[in-house]
Amino acid sequence: MQLSLVLPFISLAGALMLPNPTGPYPVSVVVESLTDNSRLDPYAPSSSPHQRRVMTSLFLPINSTTVRSEVRTVPYMTPLVAEDYGLLATTIGLPNSTFASFKVNTTHILGRRCSNKSRSTSNARPSKLPLVIFSPGFGQSRLLYGTMARSMASEGYAVVTIDHPYDASIVEFPDGSFVRNANISTDDDAALEQVINVRSADVSFVMDQLRDSAVFHRALHQHKVAIDFDRIVMYGHSLGGATAANVMLSDPRVLGGADLDGRFFNPVLKTGLDRSFLLLGRAGHSSEDPTWSAFYNNLRGARVDMAVAGTLHGSFTDFPVIVDILDLPRATADQVAGSVSGERMDVVVKSVLIAFCDFVFGKDVSPELLQHGQEGLPEITVVRADLRK
């Protein structure tokens, strides 16, 4: 595989910078640990029970006409999470410090900007932002999807990503504590359905906190924005997609959901949903995963099934961007993240999600992209679509 060509590059390059988002707004991130005092964590060791605690990252677009800000470079992952993914990197011959080497630019709020009527308002945006919620794949950190979340936020959305302790490989908290994964079998549907139920409660709790928590109130006030809780869409990768569907079954605040290449579980698999749902996956997913078609057929609202050519399951993470930066040999890159480049995956996923959000929120009642695809996105095939409301 000629991986020896990669190793000197990494050691000489030092920090490896992930790309900045391409939308019209710079993006800030608010990281918070949240404790749900109404729930004991069902996966906590019996010897040390504790309330359910989650980690969140809230990505917010910045309006430079109302706030002063500066760009700061920060680690892509926290130390223990980077170390955990570093073990994965060693399986293809990369240093275990690979993920610790990645950095990302983020916008830091300095304060309120003085009124200046002559200042351009070209990047002004609505004061109330639609909310997009993200849940990661089983075993994965929310941090592995940070580039994707920043990209969506740069288009004018508030985006919150959530870590679910004990099913993520590791969750690291700001106080230095951490939680490693519990012994949950991925071959046991009943066990995974329980995981999804716990995740769904996490998501509803995070929505409550975004609305009611003084911590988030201060952050939103500092950013001079508010969240529009009448416009909420949720998406997720793999088990996170199943979580999105399950949340919609139990929480009517979520108007639409999207599953990135994940299979579905009961009870929502059997009951279906009466609100809009998007299935976006690798080519052939519908034929390889019987739950994909079963769920689609039980949907009573608008429904779309789309395939992205050249993708694998891991393509719907930040892996395509990461392997591009590492300049891995093509054969290795294809095995890790598929043949679609990170830049193209960003364009594809963001374009589809924006079209879906516009439809759900009533901005575009007949989106061409969701119905027939788009000439500028040849990677996408619309397998089937029914945009009834």
mmCIF file of C-alpha atoms in Angstrom:
data_model
loop_
_atom_site.group_PDB
_atom_site.id
_atom_site.type_symbol
_atom_site.label_atom_id
_atom_site.label_comp_id
_atom_site.label_asym_id
_atom_site.label_seq_id
_atom_site.Cartn_x
_atom_site.Cartn_y
_atom_site.Cartn_z
ATOM 1 C CA MET A 1 0.000 0.000 0.000
ATOM 2 C CA GLN A 2 3.068 2.255 0.149
ATOM 3 C CA LEU A 3 1.928 3.677 3.480
ATOM 4 C CA SER A 4 5.546 4.656 4.104
ATOM 5 C CA LEU A 5 4.841 7.590 1.791
ATOM 6 C CA VAL A 6 2.193 8.838 4.217
ATOM 7 C CA LEU A 7 4.114 8.632 7.489
ATOM 8 C CA PRO A 8 6.878 11.177 6.703
ATOM 9 C CA PHE A 9 4.232 13.617 5.491
ATOM 10 C CA ILE A 10 2.408 13.486 8.806
ATOM 11 C CA SER A 11 5.519 13.838 10.930
ATOM 12 C CA LEU A 12 6.753 16.829 8.914
ATOM 13 C CA ALA A 13 3.417 18.582 8.568
ATOM 14 C CA GLY A 14 2.713 19.027 12.285
ATOM 15 C CA ALA A 15 -0.838 20.288 12.673
ATOM 16 C CA LEU A 16 -3.172 19.107 9.951
ATOM 17 C CA MET A 17 -5.905 21.658 9.251
ATOM 18 C CA LEU A 18 -9.420 20.590 8.436
ATOM 19 C CA PRO A 19 -11.144 22.779 5.845
ATOM 20 C CA ASN A 20 -13.172 25.817 6.786
ATOM 21 C CA PRO A 21 -16.905 25.670 6.065
ATOM 22 C CA THR A 22 -17.914 27.058 2.691
ATOM 23 C CA GLY A 23 -21.231 28.709 3.627
ATOM 24 C CA PRO A 24 -21.755 32.471 3.923
ATOM 25 C CA TYR A 25 -21.314 32.603 7.712
ATOM 26 C CA PRO A 26 -18.371 31.897 9.998
ATOM 27 C CA VAL A 27 -19.228 29.388 12.718
ATOM 28 C CA SER A 28 -18.817 29.364 16.477
ATOM 29 C CA VAL A 29 -19.174 26.295 18.701
ATOM 30 C CA VAL A 30 -20.521 26.099 22.249
ATOM 31 C CA VAL A 31 -19.522 22.889 24.067
ATOM 32 C CA GLU A 32 -21.605 21.892 27.079
ATOM 33 C CA SER A 33 -21.956 18.932 29.411
ATOM 34 C CA LEU A 34 -25.588 18.410 30.437
ATOM 35 C CA THR A 35 -26.912 16.309 33.321
ATOM 36 C CA ASP A 36 -30.473 15.005 33.310
ATOM 37 C CA ASN A 37 -31.372 14.858 36.992
ATOM 38 C CA SER A 38 -34.651 13.096 36.198
ATOM 39 C CA ARG A 39 -32.942 9.943 34.884
ATOM 40 C CA LEU A 40 -30.462 7.464 36.267
ATOM 41 C CA ASP A 41 -28.119 6.249 33.563
ATOM 42 C CA PRO A 42 -29.218 2.681 32.764
ATOM 43 C CA TYR A 43 -25.705 1.758 31.651
ATOM 44 C CA ALA A 44 -23.842 3.073 34.674
ATOM 45 C CA PRO A 45 -22.044 0.425 36.743
ATOM 46 C CA SER A 46 -24.184 -0.867 39.587
ATOM 47 C CA SER A 47 -21.372 0.042 41.962
ATOM 48 C CA SER A 48 -21.515 3.732 40.982
ATOM 49 C CA PRO A 49 -24.993 4.771 39.807
ATOM 50 C CA HIS A 50 -25.375 8.317 38.526
ATOM 51 C CA GLN A 51 -27.708 10.573 36.592
ATOM 52 C CA ARG A 52 -27.618 10.471 32.812
ATOM 53 C CA ARG A 53 -25.033 12.908 31.462
ATOM 54 C CA VAL A 54 -24.412 13.845 27.818
ATOM 55 C CA MET A 55 -21.979 16.012 25.859
ATOM 56 C CA THR A 56 -23.136 18.477 23.231
ATOM 57 C CA SER A 57 -21.613 20.796 20.660
ATOM 58 C CA LEU A 58 -23.829 23.639 19.469
ATOM 59 C CA PHE A 59 -22.643 25.154 16.180
ATOM 60 C CA LEU A 60 -23.925 28.667 15.482
ATOM 61 C CA PRO A 61 -23.548 30.898 12.417
ATOM 62 C CA ILE A 62 -22.029 34.293 13.155
ATOM 63 C CA ASN A 63 -23.407 37.587 11.928
ATOM 64 C CA SER A 64 -20.377 39.876 11.824
ATOM 65 C CA THR A 65 -22.657 42.933 11.642
ATOM 66 C CA THR A 66 -23.836 42.419 15.234
ATOM 67 C CA VAL A 67 -20.894 40.785 17.057
ATOM 68 C CA ARG A 68 -17.122 41.110 17.119
ATOM 69 C CA SER A 69 -15.197 37.886 16.734
ATOM 70 C CA GLU A 70 -11.826 36.355 15.977
ATOM 71 C CA VAL A 71 -10.724 33.073 14.470
ATOM 72 C CA ARG A 72 -8.992 30.616 16.793
ATOM 73 C CA THR A 73 -7.403 27.274 15.989
ATOM 74 C CA VAL A 74 -8.421 24.417 18.288
ATOM 75 C CA PRO A 75 -7.946 20.635 18.337
ATOM 76 C CA TYR A 76 -10.376 18.679 16.189
ATOM 77 C CA MET A 77 -10.853 16.137 18.977
ATOM 78 C CA THR A 78 -10.339 16.086 22.717
ATOM 79 C CA PRO A 79 -7.202 14.173 23.819
ATOM 80 C CA LEU A 80 -8.766 10.859 24.853
ATOM 81 C CA VAL A 81 -11.113 10.741 21.863
ATOM 82 C CA ALA A 82 -8.185 11.475 19.522
ATOM 83 C CA GLU A 83 -6.206 8.716 21.237
ATOM 84 C CA ASP A 84 -9.107 6.313 20.757
ATOM 85 C CA TYR A 85 -9.330 7.065 17.025
ATOM 86 C CA GLY A 86 -5.554 6.908 16.869
ATOM 87 C CA LEU A 87 -5.838 3.184 17.580
ATOM 88 C CA LEU A 88 -7.989 2.912 14.468
ATOM 89 C CA ALA A 89 -5.373 4.820 12.471
ATOM 90 C CA THR A 90 -2.690 2.310 13.432
ATOM 91 C CA THR A 91 -4.685 -0.492 11.772
ATOM 92 C CA ILE A 92 -3.839 1.010 8.365
ATOM 93 C CA GLY A 93 -0.256 1.865 9.257
ATOM 94 C CA LEU A 94 -0.692 5.469 10.410
ATOM 95 C CA PRO A 95 0.773 6.891 13.644
ATOM 96 C CA ASN A 96 -1.437 6.695 16.724
ATOM 97 C CA SER A 97 -1.039 10.485 16.954
ATOM 98 C CA THR A 98 -2.831 11.025 13.643
ATOM 99 C CA PHE A 99 -6.139 12.321 15.010
ATOM 100 C CA ALA A 100 -4.383 14.379 17.682
ATOM 101 C CA SER A 101 -2.628 16.208 14.826
ATOM 102 C CA PHE A 102 -5.843 17.557 13.336
ATOM 103 C CA LYS A 103 -6.865 21.138 14.064
ATOM 104 C CA VAL A 104 -9.882 23.200 13.081
ATOM 105 C CA ASN A 105 -10.571 26.902 12.903
ATOM 106 C CA THR A 106 -13.493 28.187 14.935
ATOM 107 C CA THR A 107 -14.898 31.662 15.470
ATOM 108 C CA HIS A 108 -14.744 33.052 19.011
ATOM 109 C CA ILE A 109 -17.140 35.816 20.078
ATOM 110 C CA LEU A 110 -15.401 38.863 21.583
ATOM 111 C CA GLY A 111 -18.415 41.070 22.231
ATOM 112 C CA ARG A 112 -21.159 43.144 20.727
ATOM 113 C CA ARG A 113 -20.387 45.285 17.715
ATOM 114 C CA CYS A 114 -21.214 48.966 17.910
ATOM 115 C CA SER A 115 -23.941 50.124 15.552
ATOM 116 C CA ASN A 116 -22.617 51.206 12.172
ATOM 117 C CA LYS A 117 -25.251 51.949 9.580
ATOM 118 C CA SER A 118 -22.685 52.117 6.819
ATOM 119 C CA ARG A 119 -21.513 48.590 7.535
ATOM 120 C CA SER A 120 -22.568 45.997 4.942
ATOM 121 C CA THR A 121 -25.396 43.685 5.943
ATOM 122 C CA SER A 122 -24.645 41.134 3.239
ATOM 123 C CA ASN A 123 -24.273 38.332 5.794
ATOM 124 C CA ALA A 124 -27.235 39.313 7.990
ATOM 125 C CA ARG A 125 -29.501 36.381 8.817
ATOM 126 C CA PRO A 126 -32.810 35.839 10.586
ATOM 127 C CA SER A 127 -32.624 36.349 14.348
ATOM 128 C CA LYS A 128 -34.311 32.967 14.917
ATOM 129 C CA LEU A 129 -32.401 30.022 13.522
ATOM 130 C CA PRO A 130 -33.884 26.671 12.496
ATOM 131 C CA LEU A 131 -32.486 23.859 14.626
ATOM 132 C CA VAL A 132 -30.817 20.750 13.216
ATOM 133 C CA ILE A 133 -30.020 17.924 15.664
ATOM 134 C CA PHE A 134 -27.449 15.208 14.957
ATOM 135 C CA SER A 135 -26.874 11.784 16.544
ATOM 136 C CA PRO A 136 -23.736 9.755 15.648
ATOM 137 C CA GLY A 137 -23.346 6.124 14.682
ATOM 138 C CA PHE A 138 -23.048 3.433 17.343
ATOM 139 C CA GLY A 139 -19.606 3.486 18.932
ATOM 140 C CA GLN A 140 -18.735 6.829 17.357
ATOM 141 C CA SER A 141 -17.974 10.229 18.839
ATOM 142 C CA ARG A 142 -19.948 13.313 17.875
ATOM 143 C CA LEU A 143 -16.534 14.866 17.158
ATOM 144 C CA LEU A 144 -16.081 12.645 14.085
ATOM 145 C CA TYR A 145 -18.913 14.624 12.470
ATOM 146 C CA GLY A 146 -17.781 18.114 13.446
ATOM 147 C CA THR A 147 -16.763 19.200 9.958
ATOM 148 C CA MET A 148 -20.144 18.132 8.606
ATOM 149 C CA ALA A 149 -21.943 20.024 11.387
ATOM 150 C CA ARG A 150 -19.886 23.191 10.850
ATOM 151 C CA SER A 151 -20.673 23.063 7.160
ATOM 152 C CA MET A 152 -24.416 22.943 7.826
ATOM 153 C CA ALA A 153 -24.221 25.717 10.436
ATOM 154 C CA SER A 154 -22.357 27.957 7.972
ATOM 155 C CA GLU A 155 -25.540 27.983 5.884
ATOM 156 C CA GLY A 156 -27.561 29.631 8.661
ATOM 157 C CA TYR A 157 -28.696 26.766 10.900
ATOM 158 C CA ALA A 158 -28.163 26.100 14.586
ATOM 159 C CA VAL A 159 -26.715 22.567 14.669
ATOM 160 C CA VAL A 160 -26.337 20.513 17.844
ATOM 161 C CA THR A 161 -24.408 17.229 17.931
ATOM 162 C CA ILE A 162 -24.802 14.836 20.862
ATOM 163 C CA ASP A 163 -22.546 12.228 22.467
ATOM 164 C CA HIS A 164 -24.400 9.272 24.004
ATOM 165 C CA PRO A 165 -22.256 7.812 26.842
ATOM 166 C CA TYR A 166 -21.712 4.065 27.148
ATOM 167 C CA ASP A 167 -22.552 3.354 23.508
ATOM 168 C CA ALA A 168 -19.902 5.757 22.176
ATOM 169 C CA SER A 169 -16.434 4.243 22.421
ATOM 170 C CA ILE A 170 -15.450 7.066 24.740
ATOM 171 C CA VAL A 171 -17.045 10.335 25.870
ATOM 172 C CA GLU A 172 -14.726 12.922 27.417
ATOM 173 C CA PHE A 173 -16.143 15.658 29.655
ATOM 174 C CA PRO A 174 -14.721 19.154 30.264
ATOM 175 C CA ASP A 175 -13.892 18.350 33.899
ATOM 176 C CA GLY A 176 -11.481 15.613 32.744
ATOM 177 C CA SER A 177 -13.779 12.696 33.513
ATOM 178 C CA PHE A 178 -14.685 10.223 30.797
ATOM 179 C CA VAL A 179 -16.960 7.281 30.099
ATOM 180 C CA ARG A 180 -15.971 4.273 28.017
ATOM 181 C CA ASN A 181 -18.434 2.084 26.188
ATOM 182 C CA ALA A 182 -20.445 -0.600 27.932
ATOM 183 C CA ASN A 183 -20.613 -4.175 26.726
ATOM 184 C CA ILE A 184 -23.541 -3.760 24.310
ATOM 185 C CA SER A 185 -23.884 -6.368 21.583
ATOM 186 C CA THR A 186 -24.431 -5.046 18.073
ATOM 187 C CA ASP A 187 -25.912 -8.441 17.144
ATOM 188 C CA ASP A 188 -28.765 -8.119 19.639
ATOM 189 C CA ASP A 189 -31.662 -6.093 18.209
ATOM 190 C CA ALA A 190 -33.366 -5.848 21.599
ATOM 191 C CA ALA A 191 -30.205 -4.372 23.125
ATOM 192 C CA LEU A 192 -29.885 -1.869 20.286
ATOM 193 C CA GLU A 193 -33.550 -0.900 20.588
ATOM 194 C CA GLN A 194 -32.877 -0.087 24.242
ATOM 195 C CA VAL A 195 -29.883 2.001 23.186
ATOM 196 C CA ILE A 196 -32.091 3.901 20.737
ATOM 197 C CA ASN A 197 -34.686 4.550 23.445
ATOM 198 C CA VAL A 198 -31.997 5.930 25.763
ATOM 199 C CA ARG A 199 -30.619 8.059 22.922
ATOM 200 C CA SER A 200 -34.111 9.355 22.141
ATOM 201 C CA ALA A 201 -34.546 10.479 25.738
ATOM 202 C CA ASP A 202 -31.142 12.192 25.444
ATOM 203 C CA VAL A 203 -32.313 14.117 22.381
ATOM 204 C CA SER A 204 -35.581 15.281 23.955
ATOM 205 C CA PHE A 205 -33.639 16.334 27.054
ATOM 206 C CA VAL A 206 -31.170 18.342 24.932
ATOM 207 C CA MET A 207 -34.061 20.095 23.177
ATOM 208 C CA ASP A 208 -35.481 21.002 26.582
ATOM 209 C CA GLN A 209 -32.107 22.346 27.694
ATOM 210 C CA LEU A 210 -31.649 24.416 24.535
ATOM 211 C CA ARG A 211 -34.997 26.031 25.281
ATOM 212 C CA ASP A 212 -34.772 26.372 29.085
ATOM 213 C CA SER A 213 -31.153 26.230 30.248
ATOM 214 C CA ALA A 214 -29.588 29.450 31.496
ATOM 215 C CA VAL A 215 -26.260 28.276 30.052
ATOM 216 C CA PHE A 216 -27.649 28.152 26.538
ATOM 217 C CA HIS A 217 -29.620 31.372 27.057
ATOM 218 C CA ARG A 218 -26.358 33.167 27.844
ATOM 219 C CA ALA A 219 -24.595 31.657 24.837
ATOM 220 C CA LEU A 220 -27.406 32.525 22.441
ATOM 221 C CA HIS A 221 -27.614 36.064 23.852
ATOM 222 C CA GLN A 222 -23.866 36.466 23.383
ATOM 223 C CA HIS A 223 -24.230 35.377 19.754
ATOM 224 C CA LYS A 224 -27.259 37.669 19.270
ATOM 225 C CA VAL A 225 -29.383 34.815 17.944
ATOM 226 C CA ALA A 226 -32.283 32.655 19.048
ATOM 227 C CA ILE A 227 -33.460 29.167 18.093
ATOM 228 C CA ASP A 228 -36.775 28.710 16.339
ATOM 229 C CA PHE A 229 -38.243 25.701 18.132
ATOM 230 C CA ASP A 230 -41.049 25.537 15.596
ATOM 231 C CA ARG A 231 -38.498 24.530 12.944
ATOM 232 C CA ILE A 232 -36.599 21.407 14.026
ATOM 233 C CA VAL A 233 -35.145 18.637 11.851
ATOM 234 C CA MET A 234 -33.041 15.738 13.107
ATOM 235 C CA TYR A 235 -30.584 13.563 11.223
ATOM 236 C CA GLY A 236 -28.116 10.872 12.176
ATOM 237 C CA HIS A 237 -25.596 8.434 10.811
ATOM 238 C CA SER A 238 -26.153 4.679 11.117
ATOM 239 C CA LEU A 239 -27.775 4.064 14.532
ATOM 240 C CA GLY A 240 -28.127 7.847 14.755
ATOM 241 C CA GLY A 241 -30.507 7.690 11.791
ATOM 242 C CA ALA A 242 -32.615 5.094 13.579
ATOM 243 C CA THR A 243 -32.512 7.389 16.602
ATOM 244 C CA ALA A 244 -33.870 10.267 14.502
ATOM 245 C CA ALA A 245 -36.825 8.122 13.424
ATOM 246 C CA ASN A 246 -37.481 6.974 16.991
ATOM 247 C CA VAL A 247 -37.338 10.524 18.351
ATOM 248 C CA MET A 248 -39.973 11.555 15.814
ATOM 249 C CA LEU A 249 -42.209 8.763 17.112
ATOM 250 C CA SER A 250 -42.041 10.082 20.676
ATOM 251 C CA ASP A 251 -41.419 13.833 20.305
ATOM 252 C CA PRO A 252 -43.682 15.883 17.998
ATOM 253 C CA ARG A 253 -41.318 18.857 18.082
ATOM 254 C CA VAL A 254 -39.160 17.228 15.382
ATOM 255 C CA LEU A 255 -40.862 17.964 12.069
ATOM 256 C CA GLY A 256 -38.609 15.888 9.817
ATOM 257 C CA GLY A 257 -35.871 13.286 10.035
ATOM 258 C CA ALA A 258 -33.033 11.906 7.950
ATOM 259 C CA ASP A 259 -31.079 8.663 8.152
ATOM 260 C CA LEU A 260 -27.565 8.555 6.718
ATOM 261 C CA ASP A 261 -26.977 4.920 5.725
ATOM 262 C CA GLY A 262 -28.383 3.232 8.829
ATOM 263 C CA ARG A 263 -30.851 0.401 9.325
ATOM 264 C CA PHE A 264 -34.065 0.759 11.303
ATOM 265 C CA PHE A 265 -35.450 -0.891 14.424
ATOM 266 C CA ASN A 266 -38.799 -1.401 16.109
ATOM 267 C CA PRO A 267 -41.113 0.068 17.130
ATOM 268 C CA VAL A 268 -40.813 2.788 14.465
ATOM 269 C CA LEU A 269 -39.883 0.213 11.826
ATOM 270 C CA LYS A 270 -43.368 -1.295 12.120
ATOM 271 C CA THR A 271 -45.396 1.807 12.936
ATOM 272 C CA GLY A 272 -43.793 4.186 10.459
ATOM 273 C CA LEU A 273 -44.197 7.967 10.715
ATOM 274 C CA ASP A 274 -46.645 10.571 9.492
ATOM 275 C CA ARG A 275 -44.022 13.295 9.017
ATOM 276 C CA SER A 276 -41.335 13.830 6.384
ATOM 277 C CA PHE A 277 -38.355 11.481 6.325
ATOM 278 C CA LEU A 278 -35.239 11.213 4.139
ATOM 279 C CA LEU A 279 -33.139 8.112 3.542
ATOM 280 C CA LEU A 280 -29.674 8.936 2.179
ATOM 281 C CA GLY A 281 -27.208 6.081 1.803
ATOM 282 C CA ARG A 282 -24.674 4.187 -0.212
ATOM 283 C CA ALA A 283 -25.659 2.745 -3.572
ATOM 284 C CA GLY A 284 -27.427 -0.574 -3.090
ATOM 285 C CA HIS A 285 -28.444 0.045 0.508
ATOM 286 C CA SER A 286 -32.111 -0.573 -0.312
ATOM 287 C CA SER A 287 -31.337 -4.035 -1.676
ATOM 288 C CA GLU A 288 -28.849 -4.975 1.055
ATOM 289 C CA ASP A 289 -30.872 -3.854 4.090
ATOM 290 C CA PRO A 290 -34.470 -5.137 4.288
ATOM 291 C CA THR A 291 -35.372 -2.595 6.990
ATOM 292 C CA TRP A 292 -34.736 0.242 4.523
ATOM 293 C CA SER A 293 -37.672 -0.661 2.248
ATOM 294 C CA ALA A 294 -39.884 -1.852 5.106
ATOM 295 C CA PHE A 295 -39.537 1.508 6.847
ATOM 296 C CA TYR A 296 -39.998 3.478 3.615
ATOM 297 C CA ASN A 297 -43.215 1.591 2.869
ATOM 298 C CA ASN A 298 -44.597 2.428 6.332
ATOM 299 C CA LEU A 299 -44.006 6.161 5.976
ATOM 300 C CA ARG A 300 -47.233 8.129 5.633
ATOM 301 C CA GLY A 301 -45.703 11.564 5.169
ATOM 302 C CA ALA A 302 -43.304 12.819 2.529
ATOM 303 C CA ARG A 303 -40.564 10.270 1.884
ATOM 304 C CA VAL A 304 -37.386 10.220 -0.171
ATOM 305 C CA ASP A 305 -34.818 7.461 -0.751
ATOM 306 C CA MET A 306 -31.524 8.631 -2.281
ATOM 307 C CA ALA A 307 -28.246 6.861 -3.051
ATOM 308 C CA VAL A 308 -24.779 8.405 -3.335
ATOM 309 C CA ALA A 309 -22.470 6.634 -5.787
ATOM 310 C CA GLY A 310 -18.956 5.734 -4.644
ATOM 311 C CA THR A 311 -19.769 5.770 -0.948
ATOM 312 C CA LEU A 312 -19.320 3.328 1.905
ATOM 313 C CA HIS A 313 -20.885 3.370 5.361
ATOM 314 C CA GLY A 314 -17.968 5.456 6.638
ATOM 315 C CA SER A 315 -18.396 8.041 3.888
ATOM 316 C CA PHE A 316 -21.147 9.712 5.923
ATOM 317 C CA THR A 317 -18.679 10.878 8.582
ATOM 318 C CA ASP A 318 -15.693 13.230 8.390
ATOM 319 C CA PHE A 319 -13.543 10.353 7.112
ATOM 320 C CA PRO A 320 -13.615 11.490 3.447
ATOM 321 C CA VAL A 321 -12.194 14.896 4.432
ATOM 322 C CA ILE A 322 -9.631 13.291 6.726
ATOM 323 C CA VAL A 323 -8.294 10.820 4.157
ATOM 324 C CA ASP A 324 -8.032 13.618 1.588
ATOM 325 C CA ILE A 325 -5.870 15.661 3.950
ATOM 326 C CA LEU A 326 -3.686 12.643 4.719
ATOM 327 C CA ASP A 327 -3.306 12.016 0.989
ATOM 328 C CA LEU A 328 -3.611 8.275 1.503
ATOM 329 C CA PRO A 329 -2.955 5.928 -1.400
ATOM 330 C CA ARG A 330 -6.141 5.686 -3.443
ATOM 331 C CA ALA A 331 -6.734 2.007 -2.681
ATOM 332 C CA THR A 332 -6.506 2.647 1.069
ATOM 333 C CA ALA A 333 -8.670 5.753 0.890
ATOM 334 C CA ASP A 334 -11.349 3.872 -1.024
ATOM 335 C CA GLN A 335 -11.451 1.171 1.669
ATOM 336 C CA VAL A 336 -11.835 3.716 4.458
ATOM 337 C CA ALA A 337 -14.154 6.338 2.994
ATOM 338 C CA GLY A 338 -15.179 5.363 -0.526
ATOM 339 C CA SER A 339 -14.147 7.002 -3.774
ATOM 340 C CA VAL A 340 -16.020 10.301 -3.322
ATOM 341 C CA SER A 341 -13.726 13.100 -2.152
ATOM 342 C CA GLY A 342 -14.327 14.926 1.083
ATOM 343 C CA GLU A 343 -15.092 18.128 -0.789
ATOM 344 C CA ARG A 344 -17.750 16.411 -2.900
ATOM 345 C CA MET A 345 -19.298 14.616 0.084
ATOM 346 C CA ASP A 346 -19.642 17.973 1.804
ATOM 347 C CA VAL A 347 -21.434 19.401 -1.232
ATOM 348 C CA VAL A 348 -23.679 16.348 -1.633
ATOM 349 C CA VAL A 349 -24.744 15.888 1.998
ATOM 350 C CA LYS A 350 -25.210 19.599 2.654
ATOM 351 C CA SER A 351 -27.169 20.150 -0.564
ATOM 352 C CA VAL A 352 -29.545 17.292 0.193
ATOM 353 C CA LEU A 353 -30.052 18.278 3.841
ATOM 354 C CA ILE A 354 -30.729 21.918 2.943
ATOM 355 C CA ALA A 355 -33.232 20.881 0.275
ATOM 356 C CA PHE A 356 -34.913 18.592 2.796
ATOM 357 C CA CYS A 357 -35.028 21.276 5.510
ATOM 358 C CA ASP A 358 -36.441 23.799 3.034
ATOM 359 C CA PHE A 359 -39.181 21.335 2.155
ATOM 360 C CA VAL A 360 -39.999 20.439 5.766
ATOM 361 C CA PHE A 361 -40.115 24.092 6.805
ATOM 362 C CA GLY A 362 -42.316 25.011 3.817
ATOM 363 C CA LYS A 363 -39.715 27.144 2.053
ATOM 364 C CA ASP A 364 -39.702 24.959 -1.082
ATOM 365 C CA VAL A 365 -42.856 22.914 -1.597
ATOM 366 C CA SER A 366 -41.596 21.127 -4.729
ATOM 367 C CA PRO A 367 -37.808 20.627 -4.458
ATOM 368 C CA GLU A 368 -36.363 19.356 -7.721
ATOM 369 C CA LEU A 369 -33.319 17.848 -6.006
ATOM 370 C CA LEU A 370 -35.413 15.586 -3.782
ATOM 371 C CA GLN A 371 -37.719 14.525 -6.591
ATOM 372 C CA HIS A 372 -35.384 13.994 -9.516
ATOM 373 C CA GLY A 373 -31.817 14.787 -8.483
ATOM 374 C CA GLN A 374 -29.751 17.637 -9.849
ATOM 375 C CA GLU A 375 -27.448 17.999 -12.819
ATOM 376 C CA GLY A 376 -24.685 19.449 -10.684
ATOM 377 C CA LEU A 377 -24.822 16.479 -8.288
ATOM 378 C CA PRO A 378 -24.193 13.441 -10.521
ATOM 379 C CA GLU A 379 -23.296 11.307 -7.487
ATOM 380 C CA ILE A 380 -26.940 11.308 -6.384
ATOM 381 C CA THR A 381 -29.637 8.939 -7.584
ATOM 382 C CA VAL A 382 -33.212 9.370 -6.412
ATOM 383 C CA VAL A 383 -34.231 5.744 -5.877
ATOM 384 C CA ARG A 384 -37.823 6.671 -5.040
ATOM 385 C CA ALA A 385 -39.671 9.711 -3.763
ATOM 386 C CA ASP A 386 -43.162 10.700 -2.716
ATOM 387 C CA LEU A 387 -43.395 14.270 -1.498
ATOM 388 C CA ARG A 388 -46.944 14.165 -0.208
ATOM 389 C CA LYS A 389 -47.341 16.127 3.010
#
